Amino acid sequence: MNTLNHFDTPQLELLHRGKVRDSYRAPSGERLIVVTDRLSAFDSVLETPVAHKGAVLNGLAAFWFDKTKHIIPNHVISLLDPNVTLAKEAEPIRVEMVVRNYLTGSMWRGYQQGQRTFSGVTVPDGLTKHQQFPEPIVTPTTKEESDREITPENLVSEGWVSAGLYEKMRVKSLELFNFASKWMAERGIILVDTKYEFGLLDGELILIDEIHTPDSSRFWSAEDYVKNPEAVEQMDKEYVRQWLIANKQDGQYPRALTPEVSAEATRRYLDIFERITGSPLPISNETTGDVRARLVDNLVRAGIMKEAI
């Protein structure tokens, strides 16, 4: 199956190559974000791309940016290709606003070891795995080489944000989370936790990066959660993480996925897209053709690139 593992062109200035997204400068000055099919797990990019993953992430983010623009403006100008977004150039705020509504993941691991305060938020003793909090909590982290938990007070004292700006980010994060939680609950999905990233554009706070995707969020089946909260299966890329853990050898995770695992990962990404949006991914039946060629054709058509002679 055709995948987009890498995109590069001498016609565009590369601004940043991330684990999954590559950013370029568009001729008009805006930012061109190419979402590849690369998959990152345990701080490493796997050798095996996952078909349609980039289009799912890009399409879901666009879906949510549109649905939440009444809450806060965002950086999206337009989708030029299923894998490409043209975005406004904002000054990124180097803080991730992590919103949690259940005791799971790294927070549960810390809780098991006796930790009770997370990024300045204290939770009580006696909680169980995957237990829901009375209300969502915000546990910010820094955007550094290795993200770290930090209290709102330290974010201000270390100069990451002003107190007023942090409060705006906190309020908007909870509004976004509550809006999406209600939307997903009506579709049998629990939004467990997620992260938001913000930027400043002409002094105005806007939403950037991605929002409510399987790579930035944790999803559970509401039906499964009712049956067995502690064993509920995640509907995001946790499936791949668990396979990597089960196949770890000599302290090393596999660098590549088997064809079966890659195909199952694709199925899961396509499934969550359809569950959330109510429609299948437009290109989900595309099994032939060159994804990169399609992408270049669309960028040429949009005037971003010139046809190769």
Short mmCIF file of C-alpha atoms in Angstrom, two decimals:
data_model
loop_
_atom_site.label_atom_id
_atom_site.label_comp_id
_atom_site.label_asym_id
_atom_site.label_seq_id
_atom_site.Cartn_x
_atom_site.Cartn_y
_atom_site.Cartn_z
CA MET A 1 0.00 0.00 0.00
CA ASN A 2 1.34 3.44 -0.93
CA THR A 3 2.57 5.61 1.92
CA LEU A 4 4.17 9.01 2.48
CA ASN A 5 7.20 8.33 4.64
CA HIS A 6 9.24 11.30 3.52
CA PHE A 7 8.71 14.48 1.53
CA ASP A 8 11.41 16.85 0.38
CA THR A 9 11.78 19.40 -2.37
CA PRO A 10 14.43 21.98 -3.30
CA GLN A 11 11.64 24.34 -4.29
CA LEU A 12 10.59 25.04 -0.69
CA GLU A 13 12.54 26.13 2.37
CA LEU A 14 12.44 23.49 5.10
CA LEU A 15 11.61 25.11 8.43
CA HIS A 16 11.38 22.06 10.66
CA ARG A 17 11.36 18.30 10.30
CA GLY A 18 9.53 16.66 13.19
CA LYS A 19 8.79 13.07 14.02
CA VAL A 20 5.61 13.12 11.93
CA ARG A 21 5.20 16.65 10.49
CA ASP A 22 7.49 18.57 8.16
CA SER A 23 7.09 22.34 7.87
CA TYR A 24 8.05 24.46 4.86
CA ARG A 25 7.87 28.12 3.98
CA ALA A 26 5.24 28.76 1.31
CA PRO A 27 6.10 31.35 -1.37
CA SER A 28 3.53 33.72 0.14
CA GLY A 29 5.21 33.51 3.55
CA GLU A 30 2.77 31.17 5.26
CA ARG A 31 3.67 27.81 6.76
CA LEU A 32 3.10 24.62 4.80
CA ILE A 33 2.62 21.59 7.07
CA VAL A 34 3.09 18.16 5.51
CA VAL A 35 1.74 15.36 7.72
CA THR A 36 3.53 12.12 6.81
CA ASP A 37 2.65 8.50 7.54
CA ARG A 38 5.58 8.15 9.94
CA LEU A 39 4.74 6.75 13.36
CA SER A 40 6.56 7.76 16.52
CA ALA A 41 6.59 5.64 19.67
CA PHE A 42 8.81 5.80 22.75
CA ASP A 43 10.60 8.90 21.39
CA SER A 44 11.62 7.10 18.21
CA VAL A 45 10.32 7.11 14.64
CA LEU A 46 9.65 3.60 13.38
CA GLU A 47 10.96 2.43 10.03
CA THR A 48 7.50 1.30 8.94
CA PRO A 49 5.05 4.02 7.91
CA VAL A 50 1.33 3.44 8.47
CA ALA A 51 -0.82 3.91 5.37
CA HIS A 52 -3.31 6.83 5.50
CA LYS A 53 -2.13 7.86 8.97
CA GLY A 54 -1.01 11.30 7.82
CA ALA A 55 -4.30 11.97 6.03
CA VAL A 56 -6.24 10.85 9.11
CA LEU A 57 -4.28 13.17 11.40
CA ASN A 58 -4.47 16.10 8.99
CA GLY A 59 -8.15 15.53 8.27
CA LEU A 60 -9.15 15.10 11.92
CA ALA A 61 -7.19 18.18 13.00
CA ALA A 62 -8.89 20.21 10.24
CA PHE A 63 -12.27 18.83 11.34
CA TRP A 64 -11.70 19.91 14.94
CA PHE A 65 -10.15 23.27 14.07
CA ASP A 66 -13.33 24.06 12.14
CA LYS A 67 -15.63 22.77 14.89
CA THR A 68 -13.88 24.80 17.61
CA LYS A 69 -13.22 28.11 15.85
CA HIS A 70 -16.08 29.64 17.85
CA ILE A 71 -14.03 28.92 20.99
CA ILE A 72 -10.67 30.20 19.75
CA PRO A 73 -9.18 31.16 16.36
CA ASN A 74 -6.65 28.76 14.85
CA HIS A 75 -3.83 28.75 12.32
CA VAL A 76 -5.55 26.90 9.44
CA ILE A 77 -5.89 28.70 6.11
CA SER A 78 -6.78 25.71 3.93
CA LEU A 79 -6.12 22.05 3.18
CA LEU A 80 -4.18 21.81 -0.07
CA ASP A 81 -3.98 18.01 -0.03
CA PRO A 82 -5.22 15.26 2.32
CA ASN A 83 -1.72 15.36 3.88
CA VAL A 84 -1.02 19.10 3.65
CA THR A 85 -2.28 22.17 5.54
CA LEU A 86 -1.48 25.77 4.70
CA ALA A 87 -1.31 27.64 8.00
CA LYS A 88 -0.77 31.13 9.34
CA GLU A 89 2.70 31.73 10.77
CA ALA A 90 2.30 32.26 14.51
CA GLU A 91 4.84 32.66 17.32
CA PRO A 92 4.59 29.33 19.18
CA ILE A 93 4.22 29.33 22.96
CA ARG A 94 6.61 26.69 24.26
CA VAL A 95 4.09 25.12 26.63
CA GLU A 96 1.89 22.05 26.16
CA MET A 97 -1.46 22.32 27.91
CA VAL A 98 -2.28 18.74 28.89
CA VAL A 99 -5.89 18.18 29.96
CA ARG A 100 -6.74 14.95 31.78
CA ASN A 101 -10.09 13.55 32.85
CA TYR A 102 -8.98 10.07 33.95
CA LEU A 103 -6.13 8.64 36.02
CA THR A 104 -4.12 6.77 33.38
CA GLY A 105 -0.88 6.76 31.42
CA SER A 106 2.16 8.44 32.92
CA MET A 107 0.03 9.99 35.65
CA TRP A 108 -1.16 6.56 36.81
CA ARG A 109 2.42 5.27 36.80
CA GLY A 110 3.48 8.19 38.99
CA TYR A 111 0.46 7.71 41.22
CA GLN A 112 1.37 4.05 41.79
CA GLN A 113 4.79 5.20 42.97
CA GLY A 114 3.29 7.56 45.52
CA GLN A 115 3.13 10.81 43.55
CA ARG A 116 0.07 12.88 44.37
CA THR A 117 0.88 16.29 42.88
CA PHE A 118 1.17 16.71 39.13
CA SER A 119 2.12 20.07 37.62
CA GLY A 120 0.78 21.74 40.74
CA VAL A 121 -2.49 19.76 40.84
CA THR A 122 -2.93 17.50 43.88
CA VAL A 123 -5.16 14.42 43.67
CA PRO A 124 -6.37 12.37 46.66
CA ASP A 125 -5.31 8.94 47.87
CA GLY A 126 -7.42 5.88 47.13
CA LEU A 127 -7.95 6.37 43.41
CA THR A 128 -7.97 3.38 41.05
CA LYS A 129 -6.57 2.86 37.57
CA HIS A 130 -8.59 4.69 34.89
CA GLN A 131 -10.81 6.38 37.48
CA GLN A 132 -12.49 9.56 36.28
CA PHE A 133 -11.73 12.82 38.06
CA PRO A 134 -14.60 14.96 39.38
CA GLU A 135 -13.69 17.42 36.63
CA PRO A 136 -10.90 17.69 34.03
CA ILE A 137 -7.53 18.92 35.29
CA VAL A 138 -4.79 20.84 33.48
CA THR A 139 -1.22 19.58 33.92
CA PRO A 140 1.08 21.71 31.72
CA THR A 141 4.50 20.66 30.49
CA THR A 142 7.33 22.58 28.88
CA LYS A 143 8.21 22.17 25.21
CA GLU A 144 11.88 21.27 25.50
CA GLU A 145 14.22 18.50 24.35
CA SER A 146 12.54 16.43 27.03
CA ASP A 147 9.18 17.81 28.15
CA ARG A 148 8.81 18.21 31.91
CA GLU A 149 5.98 18.73 34.32
CA ILE A 150 5.84 22.28 35.62
CA THR A 151 3.48 24.29 37.80
CA PRO A 152 1.70 27.35 36.44
CA GLU A 153 3.63 29.47 38.93
CA ASN A 154 6.97 28.16 37.64
CA LEU A 155 5.91 28.66 34.04
CA VAL A 156 5.52 32.33 34.92
CA SER A 157 8.64 32.66 37.09
CA GLU A 158 10.82 30.93 34.48
CA GLY A 159 9.53 33.25 31.79
CA TRP A 160 7.61 30.79 29.62
CA VAL A 161 4.37 32.81 29.77
CA SER A 162 2.82 35.67 31.70
CA ALA A 163 0.24 34.89 34.37
CA GLY A 164 -2.51 36.45 32.27
CA LEU A 165 -1.58 34.50 29.14
CA TYR A 166 -1.42 31.21 31.05
CA GLU A 167 -4.90 31.81 32.45
CA LYS A 168 -6.27 32.40 28.95
CA MET A 169 -4.64 29.16 27.77
CA ARG A 170 -6.03 27.25 30.75
CA VAL A 171 -9.58 28.51 30.23
CA LYS A 172 -9.52 27.85 26.47
CA SER A 173 -8.03 24.37 26.98
CA LEU A 174 -10.88 23.38 29.27
CA GLU A 175 -13.47 24.86 26.90
CA LEU A 176 -11.99 22.87 24.01
CA PHE A 177 -11.82 19.69 26.06
CA ASN A 178 -15.39 19.96 27.33
CA PHE A 179 -16.73 20.70 23.84
CA ALA A 180 -14.93 17.71 22.31
CA SER A 181 -15.83 15.42 25.22
CA LYS A 182 -19.53 16.08 24.67
CA TRP A 183 -19.21 15.57 20.90
CA MET A 184 -17.39 12.25 21.34
CA ALA A 185 -19.64 11.00 24.13
CA GLU A 186 -22.58 11.25 21.73
CA ARG A 187 -20.64 8.89 19.45
CA GLY A 188 -19.65 6.34 22.09
CA ILE A 189 -16.11 7.66 22.57
CA ILE A 190 -14.44 8.87 25.76
CA LEU A 191 -11.88 11.66 25.37
CA VAL A 192 -9.52 10.55 28.12
CA ASP A 193 -6.82 13.19 27.85
CA THR A 194 -5.21 15.38 25.22
CA LYS A 195 -2.78 18.25 24.70
CA TYR A 196 -3.18 21.68 23.15
CA GLU A 197 -0.58 24.02 21.75
CA PHE A 198 -1.06 27.74 21.30
CA GLY A 199 0.66 30.58 19.52
CA LEU A 200 0.46 34.34 19.18
CA LEU A 201 -0.56 36.00 15.92
CA ASP A 202 -0.48 39.79 15.97
CA GLY A 203 -0.74 39.57 19.74
CA GLU A 204 -3.82 37.35 19.64
CA LEU A 205 -3.90 33.88 21.20
CA ILE A 206 -4.63 31.19 18.60
CA LEU A 207 -4.65 27.39 18.49
CA ILE A 208 -1.87 25.70 16.49
CA ASP A 209 -0.30 22.27 15.81
CA GLU A 210 -3.00 19.55 15.98
CA ILE A 211 -6.13 18.94 18.02
CA HIS A 212 -7.98 15.81 19.18
CA THR A 213 -6.11 13.36 16.95
CA PRO A 214 -5.07 9.77 17.82
CA ASP A 215 -1.48 11.03 18.15
CA SER A 216 -2.25 13.87 20.55
CA SER A 217 -5.10 12.31 22.50
CA ARG A 218 -6.19 9.16 24.25
CA PHE A 219 -9.57 7.68 23.29
CA TRP A 220 -11.56 4.86 24.89
CA SER A 221 -14.72 3.06 23.84
CA ALA A 222 -17.46 4.14 26.24
CA GLU A 223 -19.04 0.69 25.97
CA ASP A 224 -15.79 -1.06 26.88
CA TYR A 225 -15.20 1.31 29.79
CA VAL A 226 -18.55 0.48 31.35
CA LYS A 227 -17.79 -3.25 31.11
CA ASN A 228 -14.30 -3.12 32.61
CA PRO A 229 -12.75 0.31 33.33
CA GLU A 230 -9.30 -1.01 34.23
CA ALA A 231 -8.98 -3.14 31.09
CA VAL A 232 -10.54 -0.76 28.58
CA GLU A 233 -8.76 -0.81 25.23
CA GLN A 234 -7.45 2.44 23.82
CA MET A 235 -8.60 3.54 20.38
CA ASP A 236 -5.40 5.39 19.47
CA LYS A 237 -1.82 4.36 18.67
CA GLU A 238 -1.52 2.54 22.00
CA TYR A 239 -2.11 -0.65 20.01
CA VAL A 240 1.29 -0.17 18.36
CA ARG A 241 2.98 0.73 21.64
CA GLN A 242 1.70 -2.46 23.26
CA TRP A 243 2.93 -4.55 20.33
CA LEU A 244 6.36 -2.95 20.65
CA ILE A 245 6.44 -3.69 24.38
CA ALA A 246 5.42 -7.32 23.82
CA ASN A 247 8.18 -7.77 21.22
CA LYS A 248 10.98 -6.00 23.06
CA GLN A 249 14.27 -7.92 22.95
CA ASP A 250 17.48 -7.23 24.87
CA GLY A 251 16.03 -3.96 26.10
CA GLN A 252 15.32 -2.73 22.57
CA TYR A 253 11.98 -2.11 20.91
CA PRO A 254 11.52 -3.35 17.33
CA ARG A 255 12.41 -0.73 14.73
CA ALA A 256 9.82 -1.96 12.22
CA LEU A 257 6.27 -3.28 12.26
CA THR A 258 5.10 -6.50 10.68
CA PRO A 259 2.73 -6.13 7.70
CA GLU A 260 -0.11 -7.43 9.88
CA VAL A 261 0.50 -4.88 12.66
CA SER A 262 0.87 -2.04 10.16
CA ALA A 263 -2.41 -3.01 8.47
CA GLU A 264 -4.22 -3.21 11.81
CA ALA A 265 -2.85 0.22 12.77
CA THR A 266 -4.21 1.61 9.50
CA ARG A 267 -7.60 0.04 10.18
CA ARG A 268 -7.71 1.65 13.62
CA TYR A 269 -6.75 5.10 12.36
CA LEU A 270 -9.42 4.93 9.65
CA ASP A 271 -11.99 3.67 12.17
CA ILE A 272 -11.46 6.52 14.66
CA PHE A 273 -11.68 9.05 11.82
CA GLU A 274 -15.05 7.70 10.72
CA ARG A 275 -16.39 7.38 14.26
CA ILE A 276 -15.57 10.99 15.08
CA THR A 277 -16.50 12.68 11.80
CA GLY A 278 -19.34 10.39 10.75
CA SER A 279 -17.79 9.85 7.30
CA PRO A 280 -15.01 7.59 6.01
CA LEU A 281 -11.69 9.15 5.10
CA PRO A 282 -12.14 10.27 1.46
CA ILE A 283 -9.01 8.42 0.29
CA SER A 284 -9.39 5.34 2.50
CA ASN A 285 -10.08 3.09 -0.50
CA GLU A 286 -7.05 4.34 -2.40
CA THR A 287 -4.69 1.37 -2.68
CA THR A 288 -2.80 2.32 -5.82
CA GLY A 289 -1.14 5.46 -7.08
CA ASP A 290 1.67 7.54 -5.73
CA VAL A 291 0.79 9.61 -2.66
CA ARG A 292 3.79 11.87 -3.17
CA ALA A 293 2.89 12.47 -6.83
CA ARG A 294 -0.67 13.41 -5.81
CA LEU A 295 0.69 15.76 -3.16
CA VAL A 296 3.04 17.48 -5.62
CA ASP A 297 0.25 17.81 -8.19
CA ASN A 298 -1.95 19.51 -5.60
CA LEU A 299 0.83 21.89 -4.55
CA VAL A 300 1.51 22.77 -8.20
CA ARG A 301 -2.20 23.38 -8.71
CA ALA A 302 -2.23 25.66 -5.64
CA GLY A 303 0.73 27.65 -6.95
CA ILE A 304 3.01 26.52 -4.13
CA MET A 305 5.37 24.56 -6.38
CA LYS A 306 6.29 24.64 -10.05
CA GLU A 307 6.02 21.68 -12.36
CA ALA A 308 9.26 19.81 -12.87
CA ILE A 309 10.57 20.26 -16.40
#
